[in-house]
PDB file of C-alpha atoms in Angstrom:
ATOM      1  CA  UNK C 297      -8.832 -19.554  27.787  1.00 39.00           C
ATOM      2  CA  UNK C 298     -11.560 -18.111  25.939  1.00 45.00           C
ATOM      3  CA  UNK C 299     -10.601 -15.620  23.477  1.00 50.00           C
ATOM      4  CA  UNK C 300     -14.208 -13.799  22.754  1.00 50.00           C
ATOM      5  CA  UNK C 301     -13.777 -11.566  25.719  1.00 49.00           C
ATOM      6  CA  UNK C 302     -10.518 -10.054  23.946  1.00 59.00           C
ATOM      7  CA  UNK C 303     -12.912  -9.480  20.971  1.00 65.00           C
ATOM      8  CA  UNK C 304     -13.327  -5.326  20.711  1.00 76.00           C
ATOM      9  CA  UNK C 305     -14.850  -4.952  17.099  1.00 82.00           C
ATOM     10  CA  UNK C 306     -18.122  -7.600  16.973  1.00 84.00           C
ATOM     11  CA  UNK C 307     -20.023  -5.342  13.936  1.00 89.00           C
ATOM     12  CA  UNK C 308     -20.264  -6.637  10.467  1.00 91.00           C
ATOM     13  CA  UNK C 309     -18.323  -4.916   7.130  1.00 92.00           C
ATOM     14  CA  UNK C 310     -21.971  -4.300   5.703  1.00 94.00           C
ATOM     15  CA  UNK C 311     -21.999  -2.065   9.537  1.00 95.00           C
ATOM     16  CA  UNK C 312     -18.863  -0.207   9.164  1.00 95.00           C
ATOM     17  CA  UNK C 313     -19.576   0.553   5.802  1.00 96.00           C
ATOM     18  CA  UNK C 314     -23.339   1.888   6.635  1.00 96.00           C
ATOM     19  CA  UNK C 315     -21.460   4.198   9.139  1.00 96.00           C
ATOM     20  CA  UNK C 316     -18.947   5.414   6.941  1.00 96.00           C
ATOM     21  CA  UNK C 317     -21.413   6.263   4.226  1.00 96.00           C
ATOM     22  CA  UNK C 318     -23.234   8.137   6.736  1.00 95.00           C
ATOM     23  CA  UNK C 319     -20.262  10.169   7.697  1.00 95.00           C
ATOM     24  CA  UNK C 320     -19.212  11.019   3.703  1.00 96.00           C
ATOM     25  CA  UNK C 321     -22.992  12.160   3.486  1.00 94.00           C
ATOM     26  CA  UNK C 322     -22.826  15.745   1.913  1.00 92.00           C
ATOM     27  CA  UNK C 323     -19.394  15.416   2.880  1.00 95.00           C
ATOM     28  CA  UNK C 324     -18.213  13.366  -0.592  1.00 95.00           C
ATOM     29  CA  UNK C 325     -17.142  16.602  -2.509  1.00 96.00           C
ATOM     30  CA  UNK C 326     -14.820  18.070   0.452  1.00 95.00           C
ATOM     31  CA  UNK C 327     -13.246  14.721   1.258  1.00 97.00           C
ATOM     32  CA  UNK C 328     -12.466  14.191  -2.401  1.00 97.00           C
ATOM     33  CA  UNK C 329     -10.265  17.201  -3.045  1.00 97.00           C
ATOM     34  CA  UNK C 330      -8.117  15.447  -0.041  1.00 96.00           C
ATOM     35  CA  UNK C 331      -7.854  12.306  -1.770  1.00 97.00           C
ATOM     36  CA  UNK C 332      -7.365  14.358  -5.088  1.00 97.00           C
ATOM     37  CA  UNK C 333      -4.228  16.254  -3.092  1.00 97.00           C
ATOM     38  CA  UNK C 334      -2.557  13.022  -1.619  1.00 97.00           C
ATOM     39  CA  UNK C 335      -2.932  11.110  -4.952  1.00 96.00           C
ATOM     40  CA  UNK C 336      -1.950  14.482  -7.035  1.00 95.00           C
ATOM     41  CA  UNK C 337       1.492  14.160  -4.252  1.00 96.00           C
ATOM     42  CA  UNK C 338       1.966  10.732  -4.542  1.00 95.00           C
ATOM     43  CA  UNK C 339       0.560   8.741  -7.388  1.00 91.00           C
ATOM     44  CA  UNK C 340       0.318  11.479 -10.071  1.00 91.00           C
ATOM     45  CA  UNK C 341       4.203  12.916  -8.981  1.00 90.00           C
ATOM     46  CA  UNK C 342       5.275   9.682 -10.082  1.00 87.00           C
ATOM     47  CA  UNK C 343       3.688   9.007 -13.132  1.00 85.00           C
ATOM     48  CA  UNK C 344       5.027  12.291 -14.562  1.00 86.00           C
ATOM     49  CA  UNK C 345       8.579  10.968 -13.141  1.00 84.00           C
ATOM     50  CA  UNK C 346       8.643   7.669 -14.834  1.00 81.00           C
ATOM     51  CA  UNK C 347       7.064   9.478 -18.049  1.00 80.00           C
ATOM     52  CA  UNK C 348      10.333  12.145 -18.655  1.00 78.00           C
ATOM     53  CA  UNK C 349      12.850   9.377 -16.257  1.00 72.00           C
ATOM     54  CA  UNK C 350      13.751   6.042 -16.748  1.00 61.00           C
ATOM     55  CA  UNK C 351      16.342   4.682 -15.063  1.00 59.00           C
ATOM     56  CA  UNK C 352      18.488   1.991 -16.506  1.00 53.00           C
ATOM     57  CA  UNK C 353      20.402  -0.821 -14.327  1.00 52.00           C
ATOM     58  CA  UNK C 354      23.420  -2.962 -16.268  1.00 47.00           C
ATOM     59  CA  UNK C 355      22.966  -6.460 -15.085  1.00 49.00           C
ATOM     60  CA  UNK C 356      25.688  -8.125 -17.278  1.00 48.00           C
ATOM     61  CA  UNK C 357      29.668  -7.639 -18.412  1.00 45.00           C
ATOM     62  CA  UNK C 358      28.080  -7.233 -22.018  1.00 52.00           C
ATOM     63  CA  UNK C 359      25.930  -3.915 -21.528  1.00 49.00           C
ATOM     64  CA  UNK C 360      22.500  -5.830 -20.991  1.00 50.00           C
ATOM     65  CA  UNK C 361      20.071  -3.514 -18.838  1.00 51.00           C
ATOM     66  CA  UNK C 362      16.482  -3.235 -17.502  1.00 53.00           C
ATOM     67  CA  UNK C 363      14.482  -0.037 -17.259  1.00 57.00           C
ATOM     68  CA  UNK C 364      13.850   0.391 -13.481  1.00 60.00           C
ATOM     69  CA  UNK C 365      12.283   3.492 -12.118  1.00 70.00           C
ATOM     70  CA  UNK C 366      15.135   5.003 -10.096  1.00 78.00           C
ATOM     71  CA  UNK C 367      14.153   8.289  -9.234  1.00 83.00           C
ATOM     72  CA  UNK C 368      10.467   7.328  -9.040  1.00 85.00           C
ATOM     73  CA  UNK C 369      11.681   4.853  -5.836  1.00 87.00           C
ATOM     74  CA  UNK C 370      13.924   7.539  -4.957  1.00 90.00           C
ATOM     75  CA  UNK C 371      10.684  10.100  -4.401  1.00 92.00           C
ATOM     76  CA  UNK C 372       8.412   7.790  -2.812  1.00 92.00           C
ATOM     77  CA  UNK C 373      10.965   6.796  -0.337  1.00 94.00           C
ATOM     78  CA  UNK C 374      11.039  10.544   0.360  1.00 96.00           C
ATOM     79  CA  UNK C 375       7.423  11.471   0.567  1.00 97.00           C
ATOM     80  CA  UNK C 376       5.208   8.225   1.125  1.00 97.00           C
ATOM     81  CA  UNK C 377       5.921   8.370   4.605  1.00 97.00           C
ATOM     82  CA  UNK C 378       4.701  11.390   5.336  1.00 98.00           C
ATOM     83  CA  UNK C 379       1.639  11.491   2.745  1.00 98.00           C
ATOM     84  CA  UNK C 380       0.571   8.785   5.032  1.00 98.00           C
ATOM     85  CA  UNK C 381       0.903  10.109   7.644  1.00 98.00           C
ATOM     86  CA  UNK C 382      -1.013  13.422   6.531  1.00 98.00           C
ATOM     87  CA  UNK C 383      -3.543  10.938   4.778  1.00 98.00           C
ATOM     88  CA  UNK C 384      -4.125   8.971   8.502  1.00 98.00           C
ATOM     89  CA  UNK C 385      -4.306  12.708  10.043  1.00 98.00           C
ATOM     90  CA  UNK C 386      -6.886  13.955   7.256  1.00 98.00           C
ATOM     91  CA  UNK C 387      -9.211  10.751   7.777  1.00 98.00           C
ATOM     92  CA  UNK C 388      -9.268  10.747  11.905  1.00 97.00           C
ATOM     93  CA  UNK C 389     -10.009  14.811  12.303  1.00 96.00           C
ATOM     94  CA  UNK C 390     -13.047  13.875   9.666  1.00 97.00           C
ATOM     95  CA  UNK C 391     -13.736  11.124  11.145  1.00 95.00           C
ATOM     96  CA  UNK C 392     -14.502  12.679  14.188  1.00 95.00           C
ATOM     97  CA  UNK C 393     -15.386  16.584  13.809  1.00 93.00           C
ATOM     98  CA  UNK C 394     -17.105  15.845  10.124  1.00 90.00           C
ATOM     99  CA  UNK C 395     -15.023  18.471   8.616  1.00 91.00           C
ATOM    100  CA  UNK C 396     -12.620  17.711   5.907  1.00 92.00           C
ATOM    101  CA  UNK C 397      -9.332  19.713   6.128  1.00 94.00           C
ATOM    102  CA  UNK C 398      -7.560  19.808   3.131  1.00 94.00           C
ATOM    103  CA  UNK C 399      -4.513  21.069   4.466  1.00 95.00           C
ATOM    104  CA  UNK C 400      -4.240  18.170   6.827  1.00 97.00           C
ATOM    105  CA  UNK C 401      -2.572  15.947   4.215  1.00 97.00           C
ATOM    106  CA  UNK C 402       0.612  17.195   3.938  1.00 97.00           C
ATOM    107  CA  UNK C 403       0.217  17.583   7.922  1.00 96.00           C
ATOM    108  CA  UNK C 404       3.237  14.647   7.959  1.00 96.00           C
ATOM    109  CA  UNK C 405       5.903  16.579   6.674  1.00 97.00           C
ATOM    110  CA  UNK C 406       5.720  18.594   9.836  1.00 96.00           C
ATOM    111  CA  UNK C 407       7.077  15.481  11.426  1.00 96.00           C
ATOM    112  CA  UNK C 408       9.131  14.211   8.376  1.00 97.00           C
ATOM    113  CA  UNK C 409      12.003  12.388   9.627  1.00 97.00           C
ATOM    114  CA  UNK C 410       9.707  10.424  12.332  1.00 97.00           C
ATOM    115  CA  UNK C 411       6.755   9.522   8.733  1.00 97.00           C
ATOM    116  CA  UNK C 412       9.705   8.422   6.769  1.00 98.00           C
ATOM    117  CA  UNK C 413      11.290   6.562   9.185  1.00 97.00           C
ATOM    118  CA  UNK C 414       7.982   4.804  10.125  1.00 98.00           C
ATOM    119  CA  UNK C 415       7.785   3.947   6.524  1.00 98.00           C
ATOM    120  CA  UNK C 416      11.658   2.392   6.371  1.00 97.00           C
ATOM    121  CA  UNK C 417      10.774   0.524   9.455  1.00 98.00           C
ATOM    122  CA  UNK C 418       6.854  -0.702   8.197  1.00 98.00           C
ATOM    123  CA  UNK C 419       8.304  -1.710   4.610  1.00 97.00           C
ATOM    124  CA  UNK C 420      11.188  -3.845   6.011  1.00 97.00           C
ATOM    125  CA  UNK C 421       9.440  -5.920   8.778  1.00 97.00           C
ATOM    126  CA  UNK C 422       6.760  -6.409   6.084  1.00 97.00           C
ATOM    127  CA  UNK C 423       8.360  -7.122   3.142  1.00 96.00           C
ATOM    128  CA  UNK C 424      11.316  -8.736   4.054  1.00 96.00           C
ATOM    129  CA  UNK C 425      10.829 -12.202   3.087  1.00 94.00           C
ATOM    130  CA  UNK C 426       9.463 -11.550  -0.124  1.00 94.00           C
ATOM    131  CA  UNK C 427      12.821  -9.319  -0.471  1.00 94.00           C
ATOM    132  CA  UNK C 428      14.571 -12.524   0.106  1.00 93.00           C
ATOM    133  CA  UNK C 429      12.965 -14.633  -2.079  1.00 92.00           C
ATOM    134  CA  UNK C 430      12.906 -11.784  -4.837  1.00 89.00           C
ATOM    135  CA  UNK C 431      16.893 -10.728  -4.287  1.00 88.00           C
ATOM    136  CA  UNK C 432      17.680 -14.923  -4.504  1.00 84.00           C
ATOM    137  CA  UNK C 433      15.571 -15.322  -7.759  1.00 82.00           C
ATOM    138  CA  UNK C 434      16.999 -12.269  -9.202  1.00 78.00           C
ATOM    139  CA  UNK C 435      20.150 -13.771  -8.445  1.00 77.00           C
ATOM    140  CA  UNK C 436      19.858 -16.913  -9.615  1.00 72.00           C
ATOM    141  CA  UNK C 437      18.577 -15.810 -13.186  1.00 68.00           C
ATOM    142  CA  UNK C 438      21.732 -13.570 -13.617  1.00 67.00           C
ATOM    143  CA  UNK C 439      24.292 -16.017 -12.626  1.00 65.00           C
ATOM    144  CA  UNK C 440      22.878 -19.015 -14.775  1.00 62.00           C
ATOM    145  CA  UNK C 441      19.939 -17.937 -16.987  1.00 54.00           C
ATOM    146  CA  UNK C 442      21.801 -15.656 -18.871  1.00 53.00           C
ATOM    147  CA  UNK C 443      20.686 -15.793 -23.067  1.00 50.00           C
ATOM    148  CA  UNK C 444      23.591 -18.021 -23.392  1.00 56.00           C
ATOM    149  CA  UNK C 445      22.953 -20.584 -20.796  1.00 56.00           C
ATOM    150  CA  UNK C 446      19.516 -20.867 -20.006  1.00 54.00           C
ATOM    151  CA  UNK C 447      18.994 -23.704 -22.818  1.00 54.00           C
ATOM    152  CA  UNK C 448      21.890 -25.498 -21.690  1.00 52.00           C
ATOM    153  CA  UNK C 449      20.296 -25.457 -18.165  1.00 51.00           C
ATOM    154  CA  UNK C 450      16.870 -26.625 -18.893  1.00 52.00           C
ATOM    155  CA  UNK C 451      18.395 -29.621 -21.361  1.00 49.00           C
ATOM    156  CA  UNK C 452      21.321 -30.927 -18.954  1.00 51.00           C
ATOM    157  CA  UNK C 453      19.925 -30.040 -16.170  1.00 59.00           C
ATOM    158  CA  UNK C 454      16.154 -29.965 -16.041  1.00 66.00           C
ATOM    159  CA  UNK C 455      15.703 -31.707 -12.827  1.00 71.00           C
ATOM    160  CA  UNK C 456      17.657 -28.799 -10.920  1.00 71.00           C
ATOM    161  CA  UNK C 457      16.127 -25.927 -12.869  1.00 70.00           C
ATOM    162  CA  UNK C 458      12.692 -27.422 -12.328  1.00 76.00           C
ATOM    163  CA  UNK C 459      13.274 -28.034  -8.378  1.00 82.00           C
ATOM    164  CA  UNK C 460      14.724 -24.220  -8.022  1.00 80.00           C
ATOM    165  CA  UNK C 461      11.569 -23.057  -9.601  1.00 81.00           C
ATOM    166  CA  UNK C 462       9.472 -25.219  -7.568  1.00 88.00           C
ATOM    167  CA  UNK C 463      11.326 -24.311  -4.184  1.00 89.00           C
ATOM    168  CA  UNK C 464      11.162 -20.232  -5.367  1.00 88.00           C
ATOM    169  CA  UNK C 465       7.630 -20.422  -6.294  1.00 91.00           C
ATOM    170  CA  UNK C 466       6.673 -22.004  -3.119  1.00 94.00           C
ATOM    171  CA  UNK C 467       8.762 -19.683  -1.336  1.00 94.00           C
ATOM    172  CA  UNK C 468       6.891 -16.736  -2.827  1.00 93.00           C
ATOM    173  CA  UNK C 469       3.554 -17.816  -2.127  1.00 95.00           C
ATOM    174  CA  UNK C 470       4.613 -18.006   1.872  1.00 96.00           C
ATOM    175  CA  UNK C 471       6.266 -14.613   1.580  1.00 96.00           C
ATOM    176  CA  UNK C 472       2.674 -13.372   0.381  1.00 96.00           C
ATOM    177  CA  UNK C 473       0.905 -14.608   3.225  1.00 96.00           C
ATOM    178  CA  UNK C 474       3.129 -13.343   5.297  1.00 97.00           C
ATOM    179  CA  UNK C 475       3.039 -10.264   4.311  1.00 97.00           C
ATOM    180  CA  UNK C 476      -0.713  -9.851   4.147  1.00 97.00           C
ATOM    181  CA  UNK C 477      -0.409 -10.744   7.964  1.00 97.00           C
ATOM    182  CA  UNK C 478       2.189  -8.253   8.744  1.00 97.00           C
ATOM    183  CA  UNK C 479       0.626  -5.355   6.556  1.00 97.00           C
ATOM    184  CA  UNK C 480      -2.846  -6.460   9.153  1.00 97.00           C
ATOM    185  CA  UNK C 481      -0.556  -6.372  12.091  1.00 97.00           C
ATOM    186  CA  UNK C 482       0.917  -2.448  11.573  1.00 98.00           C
ATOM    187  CA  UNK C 483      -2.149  -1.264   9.854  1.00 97.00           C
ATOM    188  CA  UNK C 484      -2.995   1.031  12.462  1.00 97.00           C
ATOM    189  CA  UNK C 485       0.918   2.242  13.144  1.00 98.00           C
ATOM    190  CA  UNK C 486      -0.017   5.656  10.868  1.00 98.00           C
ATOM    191  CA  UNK C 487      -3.266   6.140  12.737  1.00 98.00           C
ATOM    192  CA  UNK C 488      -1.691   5.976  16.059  1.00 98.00           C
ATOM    193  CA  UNK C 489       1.227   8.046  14.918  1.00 98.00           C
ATOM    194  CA  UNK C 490      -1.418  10.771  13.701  1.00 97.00           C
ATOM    195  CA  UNK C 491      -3.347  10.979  16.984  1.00 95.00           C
ATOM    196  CA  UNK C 492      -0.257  11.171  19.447  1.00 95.00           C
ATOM    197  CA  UNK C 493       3.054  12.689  17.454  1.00 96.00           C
ATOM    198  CA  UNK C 494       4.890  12.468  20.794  1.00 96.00           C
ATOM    199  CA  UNK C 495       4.822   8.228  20.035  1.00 96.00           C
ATOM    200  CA  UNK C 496       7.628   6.626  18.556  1.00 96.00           C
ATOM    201  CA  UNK C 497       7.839   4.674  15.671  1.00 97.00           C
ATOM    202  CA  UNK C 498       8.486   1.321  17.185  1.00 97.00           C
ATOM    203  CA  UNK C 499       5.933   2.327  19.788  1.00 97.00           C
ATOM    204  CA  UNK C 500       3.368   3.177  17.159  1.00 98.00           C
ATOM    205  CA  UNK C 501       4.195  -0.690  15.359  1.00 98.00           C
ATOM    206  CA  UNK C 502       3.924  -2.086  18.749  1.00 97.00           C
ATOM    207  CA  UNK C 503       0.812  -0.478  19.348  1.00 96.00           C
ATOM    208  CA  UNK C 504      -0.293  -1.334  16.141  1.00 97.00           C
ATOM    209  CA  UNK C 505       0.444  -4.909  17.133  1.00 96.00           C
ATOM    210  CA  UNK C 506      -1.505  -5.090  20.057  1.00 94.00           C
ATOM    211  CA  UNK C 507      -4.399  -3.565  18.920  1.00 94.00           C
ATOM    212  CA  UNK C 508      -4.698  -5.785  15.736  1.00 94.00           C
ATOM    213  CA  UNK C 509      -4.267  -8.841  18.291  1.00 92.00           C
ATOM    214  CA  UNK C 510      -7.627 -11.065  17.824  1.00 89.00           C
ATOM    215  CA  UNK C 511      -8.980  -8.591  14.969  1.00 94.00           C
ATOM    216  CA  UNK C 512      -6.594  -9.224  11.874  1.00 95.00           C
ATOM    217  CA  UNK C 513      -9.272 -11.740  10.629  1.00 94.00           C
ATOM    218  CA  UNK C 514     -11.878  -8.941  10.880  1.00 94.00           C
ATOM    219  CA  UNK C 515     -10.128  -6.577   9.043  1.00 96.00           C
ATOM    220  CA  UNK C 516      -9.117  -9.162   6.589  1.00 96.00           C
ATOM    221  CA  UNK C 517     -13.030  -9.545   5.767  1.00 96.00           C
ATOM    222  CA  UNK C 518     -13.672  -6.171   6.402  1.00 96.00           C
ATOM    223  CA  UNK C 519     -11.054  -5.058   3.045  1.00 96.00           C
ATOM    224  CA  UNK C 520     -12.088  -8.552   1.426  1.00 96.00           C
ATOM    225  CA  UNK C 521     -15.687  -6.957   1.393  1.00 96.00           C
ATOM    226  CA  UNK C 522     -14.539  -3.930  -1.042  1.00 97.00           C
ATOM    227  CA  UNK C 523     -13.211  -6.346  -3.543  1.00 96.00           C
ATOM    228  CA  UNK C 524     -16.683  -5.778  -5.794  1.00 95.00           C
ATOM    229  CA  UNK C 525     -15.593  -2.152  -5.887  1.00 95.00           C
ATOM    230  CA  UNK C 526     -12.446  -2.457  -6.453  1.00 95.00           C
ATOM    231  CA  UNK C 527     -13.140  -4.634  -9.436  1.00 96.00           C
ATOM    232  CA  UNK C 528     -15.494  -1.725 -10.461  1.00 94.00           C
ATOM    233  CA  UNK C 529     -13.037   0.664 -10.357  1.00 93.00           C
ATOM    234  CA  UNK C 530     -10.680  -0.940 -12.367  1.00 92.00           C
ATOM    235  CA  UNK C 531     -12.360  -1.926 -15.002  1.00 92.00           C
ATOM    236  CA  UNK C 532     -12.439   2.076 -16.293  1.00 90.00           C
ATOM    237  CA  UNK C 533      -8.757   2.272 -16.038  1.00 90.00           C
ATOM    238  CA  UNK C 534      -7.661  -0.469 -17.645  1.00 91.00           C
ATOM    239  CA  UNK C 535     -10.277   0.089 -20.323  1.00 90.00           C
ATOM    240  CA  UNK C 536      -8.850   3.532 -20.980  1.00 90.00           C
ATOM    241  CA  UNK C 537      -4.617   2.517 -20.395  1.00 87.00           C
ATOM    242  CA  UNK C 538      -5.329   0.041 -23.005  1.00 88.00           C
ATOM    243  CA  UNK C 539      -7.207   1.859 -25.555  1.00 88.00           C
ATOM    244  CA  UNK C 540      -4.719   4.872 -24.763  1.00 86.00           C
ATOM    245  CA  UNK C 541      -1.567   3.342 -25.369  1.00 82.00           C
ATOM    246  CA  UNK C 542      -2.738   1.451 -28.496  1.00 83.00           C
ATOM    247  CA  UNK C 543      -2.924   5.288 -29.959  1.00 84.00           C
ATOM    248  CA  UNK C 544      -0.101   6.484 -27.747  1.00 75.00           C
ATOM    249  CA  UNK C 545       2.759   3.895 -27.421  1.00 72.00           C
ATOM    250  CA  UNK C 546       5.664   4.703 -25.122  1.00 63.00           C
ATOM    251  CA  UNK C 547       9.064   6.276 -26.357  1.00 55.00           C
ATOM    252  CA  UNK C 548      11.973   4.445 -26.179  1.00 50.00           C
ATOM    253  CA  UNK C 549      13.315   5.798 -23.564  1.00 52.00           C
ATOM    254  CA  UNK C 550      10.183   6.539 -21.819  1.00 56.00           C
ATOM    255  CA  UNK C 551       8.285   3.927 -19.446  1.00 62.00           C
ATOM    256  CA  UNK C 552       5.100   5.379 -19.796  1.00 74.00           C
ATOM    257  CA  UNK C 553       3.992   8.218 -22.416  1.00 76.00           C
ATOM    258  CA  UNK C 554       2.856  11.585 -21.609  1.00 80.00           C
ATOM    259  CA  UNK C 555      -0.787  10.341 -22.924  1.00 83.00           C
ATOM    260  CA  UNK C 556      -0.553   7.526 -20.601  1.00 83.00           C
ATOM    261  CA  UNK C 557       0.558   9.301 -17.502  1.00 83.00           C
ATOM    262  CA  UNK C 558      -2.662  11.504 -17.963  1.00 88.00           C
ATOM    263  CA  UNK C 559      -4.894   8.734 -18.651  1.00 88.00           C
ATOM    264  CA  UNK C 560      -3.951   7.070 -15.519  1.00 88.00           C
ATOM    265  CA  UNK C 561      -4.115  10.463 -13.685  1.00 90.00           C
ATOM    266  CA  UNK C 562      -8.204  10.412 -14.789  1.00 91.00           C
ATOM    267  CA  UNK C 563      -8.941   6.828 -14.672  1.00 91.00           C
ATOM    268  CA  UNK C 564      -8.129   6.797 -11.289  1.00 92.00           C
ATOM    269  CA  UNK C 565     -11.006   9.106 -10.091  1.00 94.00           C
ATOM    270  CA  UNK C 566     -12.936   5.432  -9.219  1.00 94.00           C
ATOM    271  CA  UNK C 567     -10.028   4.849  -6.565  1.00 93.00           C
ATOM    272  CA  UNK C 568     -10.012   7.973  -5.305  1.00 95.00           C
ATOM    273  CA  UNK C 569     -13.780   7.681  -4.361  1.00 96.00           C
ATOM    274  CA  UNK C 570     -13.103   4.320  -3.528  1.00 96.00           C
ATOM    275  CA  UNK C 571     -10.074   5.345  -1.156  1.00 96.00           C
ATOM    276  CA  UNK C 572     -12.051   8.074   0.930  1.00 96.00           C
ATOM    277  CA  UNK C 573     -15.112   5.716   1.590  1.00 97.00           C
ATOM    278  CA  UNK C 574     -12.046   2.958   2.478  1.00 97.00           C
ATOM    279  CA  UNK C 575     -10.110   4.771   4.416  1.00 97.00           C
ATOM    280  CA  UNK C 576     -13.513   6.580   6.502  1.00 97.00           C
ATOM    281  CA  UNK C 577     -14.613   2.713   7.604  1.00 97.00           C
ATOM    282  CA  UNK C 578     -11.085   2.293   8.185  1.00 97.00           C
ATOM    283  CA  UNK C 579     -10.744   4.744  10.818  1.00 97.00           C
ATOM    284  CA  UNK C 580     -14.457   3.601  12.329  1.00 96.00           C
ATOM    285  CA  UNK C 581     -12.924   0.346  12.540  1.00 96.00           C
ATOM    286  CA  UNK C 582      -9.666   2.059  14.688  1.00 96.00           C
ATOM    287  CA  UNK C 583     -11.915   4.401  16.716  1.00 95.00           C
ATOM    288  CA  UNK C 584     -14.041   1.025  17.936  1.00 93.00           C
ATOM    289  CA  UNK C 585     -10.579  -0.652  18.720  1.00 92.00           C
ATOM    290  CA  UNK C 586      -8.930   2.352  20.645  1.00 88.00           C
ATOM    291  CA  UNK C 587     -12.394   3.125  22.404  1.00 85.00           C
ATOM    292  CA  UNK C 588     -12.754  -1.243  22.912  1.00 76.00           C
ATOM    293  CA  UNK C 589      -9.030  -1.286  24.397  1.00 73.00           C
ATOM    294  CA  UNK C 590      -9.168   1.662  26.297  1.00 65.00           C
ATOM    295  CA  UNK C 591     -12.190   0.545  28.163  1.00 56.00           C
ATOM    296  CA  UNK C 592     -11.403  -2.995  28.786  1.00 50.00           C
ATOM    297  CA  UNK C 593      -7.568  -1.196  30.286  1.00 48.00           C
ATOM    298  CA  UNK C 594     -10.095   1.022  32.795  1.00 37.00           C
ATOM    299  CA  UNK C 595     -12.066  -2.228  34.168  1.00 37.00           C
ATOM    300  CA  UNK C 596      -9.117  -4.107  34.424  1.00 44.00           C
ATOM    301  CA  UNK C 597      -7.155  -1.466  36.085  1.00 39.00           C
TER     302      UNK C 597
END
């Protein structure tokens, strides 16, 4: 069977990005202070967490720990969801009327129980293999690399420790590809949640699925094709996080410093931009495949 007739979007990135800069035209300013809102929620929320909260996990009989952001997991489990869900909500109604609602982004908290759950659900068909291989490396460095045992392993038995590595390293590297396949597969699970509430969530993924069916590869080279800009926009950041924290070094008990938290807060104005002019080609490349599908269901039916 041929598979070009199942093929909806046929434009190039360099296209879809020509059309979304045409939609942010004088519209730049207004769509920012959404971005600014959903990262203030989000990303800032949690800087300023991790910054007076770090939460410590005992891993051993003798009182060894590791500083793990507790309550900074604990808050994005509790508002990611629906940020994205405002976020997909924000992009679609400017997307299509050219007006950029502010208010919009927190839109997914009306439906907060349905966003978060969409989130659990996303996050664990996604992410579960690298959870295995992450959980089973964990737990084999805390049963036999402990400080007391770790030479002991690599003299007497190199061979093992060596072929453990091997088989977790490998194992990691297929758990990334998978998941850059799954996160292509659901990508659109938030949009289609945002234009019909009434779905549910596993009829949002399925959706998701179907639409992303012959076009994963296309919107693979479609992100692949901001890479240059992402690049650009890091380089800022991690210019200022490093020169920052060589004046400002974090507390003991603190994960990041205060100084820190608001130089990441202002180095990420790059990604904000670079989010909003993302996320608008995003949606041009969901419109094409909803309008695509829909018309290929009407000729078939």
């Amino acid at each position: 069977m041929n598979d070009d007739k199942h093929i909806i979007v046929t434009d190039s990135a360099e296209i879809m990005r020509l059309s979304a800069r045409d939609k942010l035209i004088n519209n730049w300013i207004n769509v920012f202070w959404g971005v600014l809102l959903y990262f203030a929620i989000v990303s800032f929320a949690e800087c300023i967490i991790m910054t007076f909260y770090s939460g410590t996990l005992v891993i051993s009989s003798e009182g060894e720990s590791i500083d793990l952001p507790l309550l900074t997991i604990i808050y994005g489990l509790l508002v990611c969801g629906p940020m994205a869900l405002g976020r997909a909500d924000f992009f679609i109604n400017f997307s299509r009327n050219g007006h950029a609602e502010q208010g919009r982004i927190v839109s997914g908290f009306r439906d907060y129980l349905k966003s978060v759950g969409l989130y659990v659900v996303k996050t664990l068909l996604i992410y579960w293999p690298m959870m295995i291989v992450l959980v089973c490396a964990f737990s084999y460095i805390l049963v036999y690399a402990t400080v007391d045992n770790v030479g002991k392993i690599i003299i007497y038995n190199h061979l093992f420790f060596v072929l453990i590595m091997i088989v977790i390293l490998v194992a990691f590297v297929v758990s990334i590809v998978f998941v850059v396949y799954s996160e292509l597969k659901y990508s659109m699970a938030y949009l289609i949640m945002a234009d019909d509430r009434s779905k549910s969530i596993f009829k949002c993924l399925s959706e998701s699925n179907e639409l992303m069916d012959h076009h994963k590869g296309k919107l693979f080279s479609l992100m692949m094709s901001f890479i240059g800009w992402l690049i650009a926009a890091l380089v800022p950041l991690i210019a200022l996080v490093f020169f920052v924290s060589t004046i400002f070094p974090n507390g003991s008990h603190q994960m990041i410093s205060l100084p820190l938290a608001i130089t990441v807060m202002i180095g990420s104005i790059p990604f904000m931009l670079l989010t909003e002019y993302g996320y608008t080609t995003l949606v041009g490349f969901y419109e094409k495949l909803r309008a695509g599908r829909s018309g290929t269901e009407t000729i078939e039916k």
